[in-house]
PDB file of C-alpha atoms in Angstrom:
ATOM      1  CA  UNK A 146     105.685 123.963 116.151  1.00 52.00           C
ATOM      2  CA  UNK A 147     104.575 124.512 112.616  1.00 55.00           C
ATOM      3  CA  UNK A 148     107.434 123.868 110.144  1.00 60.00           C
ATOM      4  CA  UNK A 149     106.081 126.277 107.525  1.00 58.00           C
ATOM      5  CA  UNK A 150     103.281 128.688 106.768  1.00 62.00           C
ATOM      6  CA  UNK A 151     101.677 128.542 103.346  1.00 61.00           C
ATOM      7  CA  UNK A 152      99.500 131.433 102.240  1.00 62.00           C
ATOM      8  CA  UNK A 153      97.044 130.739  99.427  1.00 63.00           C
ATOM      9  CA  UNK A 154      97.231 130.943  96.499  1.00 62.00           C
ATOM     10  CA  UNK A 155     100.464 129.022  96.109  1.00 65.00           C
ATOM     11  CA  UNK A 156     101.947 127.227  93.148  1.00 69.00           C
ATOM     12  CA  UNK A 157     101.787 123.438  92.950  1.00 66.00           C
ATOM     13  CA  UNK A 158     105.591 123.335  92.895  1.00 74.00           C
ATOM     14  CA  UNK A 159     105.867 125.386  96.108  1.00 75.00           C
ATOM     15  CA  UNK A 160     103.225 123.313  97.859  1.00 68.00           C
ATOM     16  CA  UNK A 161     104.794 119.999  96.815  1.00 69.00           C
ATOM     17  CA  UNK A 162     108.264 121.198  97.818  1.00 75.00           C
ATOM     18  CA  UNK A 163     107.180 122.333 101.284  1.00 72.00           C
ATOM     19  CA  UNK A 164     105.204 119.161 101.948  1.00 69.00           C
ATOM     20  CA  UNK A 165     108.077 117.015 100.754  1.00 71.00           C
ATOM     21  CA  UNK A 166     110.470 118.873 103.042  1.00 74.00           C
ATOM     22  CA  UNK A 167     108.159 118.540 106.054  1.00 72.00           C
ATOM     23  CA  UNK A 168     106.703 115.064 105.600  1.00 68.00           C
ATOM     24  CA  UNK A 169     109.160 113.334 103.311  1.00 66.00           C
ATOM     25  CA  UNK A 170     108.316 111.898  99.908  1.00 62.00           C
ATOM     26  CA  UNK A 171     106.603 108.532 100.108  1.00 58.00           C
ATOM     27  CA  UNK A 172     106.348 108.622 103.882  1.00 65.00           C
ATOM     28  CA  UNK A 173     102.854 107.108 103.649  1.00 76.00           C
ATOM     29  CA  UNK A 174     101.225 109.259 106.301  1.00 82.00           C
ATOM     30  CA  UNK A 175      97.443 109.162 106.734  1.00 87.00           C
ATOM     31  CA  UNK A 176      96.324 112.762 106.319  1.00 87.00           C
ATOM     32  CA  UNK A 177      92.922 114.285 106.971  1.00 92.00           C
ATOM     33  CA  UNK A 178      92.296 117.509 105.052  1.00 91.00           C
ATOM     34  CA  UNK A 179      89.484 119.646 106.459  1.00 92.00           C
ATOM     35  CA  UNK A 180      88.601 122.470 104.084  1.00 91.00           C
ATOM     36  CA  UNK A 181      85.265 124.104 103.307  1.00 89.00           C
ATOM     37  CA  UNK A 182      86.587 125.050  99.842  1.00 88.00           C
ATOM     38  CA  UNK A 183      86.280 121.803  97.876  1.00 90.00           C
ATOM     39  CA  UNK A 184      88.561 123.049  95.061  1.00 89.00           C
ATOM     40  CA  UNK A 185      91.347 123.769  97.539  1.00 85.00           C
ATOM     41  CA  UNK A 186      90.773 120.407  99.207  1.00 89.00           C
ATOM     42  CA  UNK A 187      91.092 118.578  95.881  1.00 91.00           C
ATOM     43  CA  UNK A 188      94.282 120.492  95.086  1.00 86.00           C
ATOM     44  CA  UNK A 189      95.779 119.533  98.439  1.00 85.00           C
ATOM     45  CA  UNK A 190      94.521 115.955  98.046  1.00 91.00           C
ATOM     46  CA  UNK A 191      96.281 115.497  94.703  1.00 89.00           C
ATOM     47  CA  UNK A 192      99.514 117.100  95.911  1.00 82.00           C
ATOM     48  CA  UNK A 193      99.625 114.834  98.957  1.00 83.00           C
ATOM     49  CA  UNK A 194      98.833 111.726  96.931  1.00 87.00           C
ATOM     50  CA  UNK A 195     101.679 112.666  94.562  1.00 82.00           C
ATOM     51  CA  UNK A 196     103.947 112.441  97.621  1.00 78.00           C
ATOM     52  CA  UNK A 197     102.677 108.945  98.454  1.00 83.00           C
ATOM     53  CA  UNK A 198     100.299 109.937 101.239  1.00 85.00           C
ATOM     54  CA  UNK A 199      96.919 108.400 102.049  1.00 91.00           C
ATOM     55  CA  UNK A 200      94.404 111.263 102.089  1.00 94.00           C
ATOM     56  CA  UNK A 201      90.831 111.759 103.163  1.00 95.00           C
ATOM     57  CA  UNK A 202      88.946 115.032 102.573  1.00 95.00           C
ATOM     58  CA  UNK A 203      86.337 116.428 104.911  1.00 94.00           C
ATOM     59  CA  UNK A 204      84.367 119.545 103.939  1.00 91.00           C
ATOM     60  CA  UNK A 205      81.952 119.570 106.889  1.00 89.00           C
ATOM     61  CA  UNK A 206      83.763 120.446 110.116  1.00 85.00           C
ATOM     62  CA  UNK A 207      80.789 119.184 112.127  1.00 90.00           C
ATOM     63  CA  UNK A 208      81.877 115.655 111.177  1.00 94.00           C
ATOM     64  CA  UNK A 209      85.443 116.194 112.389  1.00 92.00           C
ATOM     65  CA  UNK A 210      85.275 114.311 115.683  1.00 93.00           C
ATOM     66  CA  UNK A 211      83.583 111.283 114.129  1.00 95.00           C
ATOM     67  CA  UNK A 212      86.062 111.238 111.236  1.00 95.00           C
ATOM     68  CA  UNK A 213      89.065 111.556 113.556  1.00 93.00           C
ATOM     69  CA  UNK A 214      87.889 108.544 115.521  1.00 93.00           C
ATOM     70  CA  UNK A 215      87.225 106.370 112.469  1.00 95.00           C
ATOM     71  CA  UNK A 216      90.145 107.411 110.220  1.00 93.00           C
ATOM     72  CA  UNK A 217      92.801 108.113 112.890  1.00 90.00           C
ATOM     73  CA  UNK A 218      95.081 110.320 110.761  1.00 88.00           C
ATOM     74  CA  UNK A 219      98.756 110.960 111.417  1.00 81.00           C
ATOM     75  CA  UNK A 220      98.412 114.544 110.184  1.00 81.00           C
ATOM     76  CA  UNK A 221      95.478 116.952 110.322  1.00 85.00           C
ATOM     77  CA  UNK A 222      95.366 119.898 107.884  1.00 84.00           C
ATOM     78  CA  UNK A 223      92.618 122.418 108.633  1.00 85.00           C
ATOM     79  CA  UNK A 224      91.429 125.462 106.680  1.00 82.00           C
ATOM     80  CA  UNK A 225      87.848 126.317 107.582  1.00 65.00           C
ATOM     81  CA  UNK A 226      86.316 129.776 107.630  1.00 68.00           C
TER      82      UNK A 226
END
């Protein structure tokens, strides 16, 4: 199941805390962030990198399958309207 639900907008401190609790600081996961809001994607990108994660951002959901095959993430974060 989902370990937490985050409703935007959220503070950087809350976001970092919840990610750290769920993924562990410095765990080094490969994470694919799919978000059509580039500002939100950059915010998430920086927060994850601060936790030691490898992050790739995708803003076009039509490229999702191709990106999943080439990047092979451990975690997929999706927020597309």
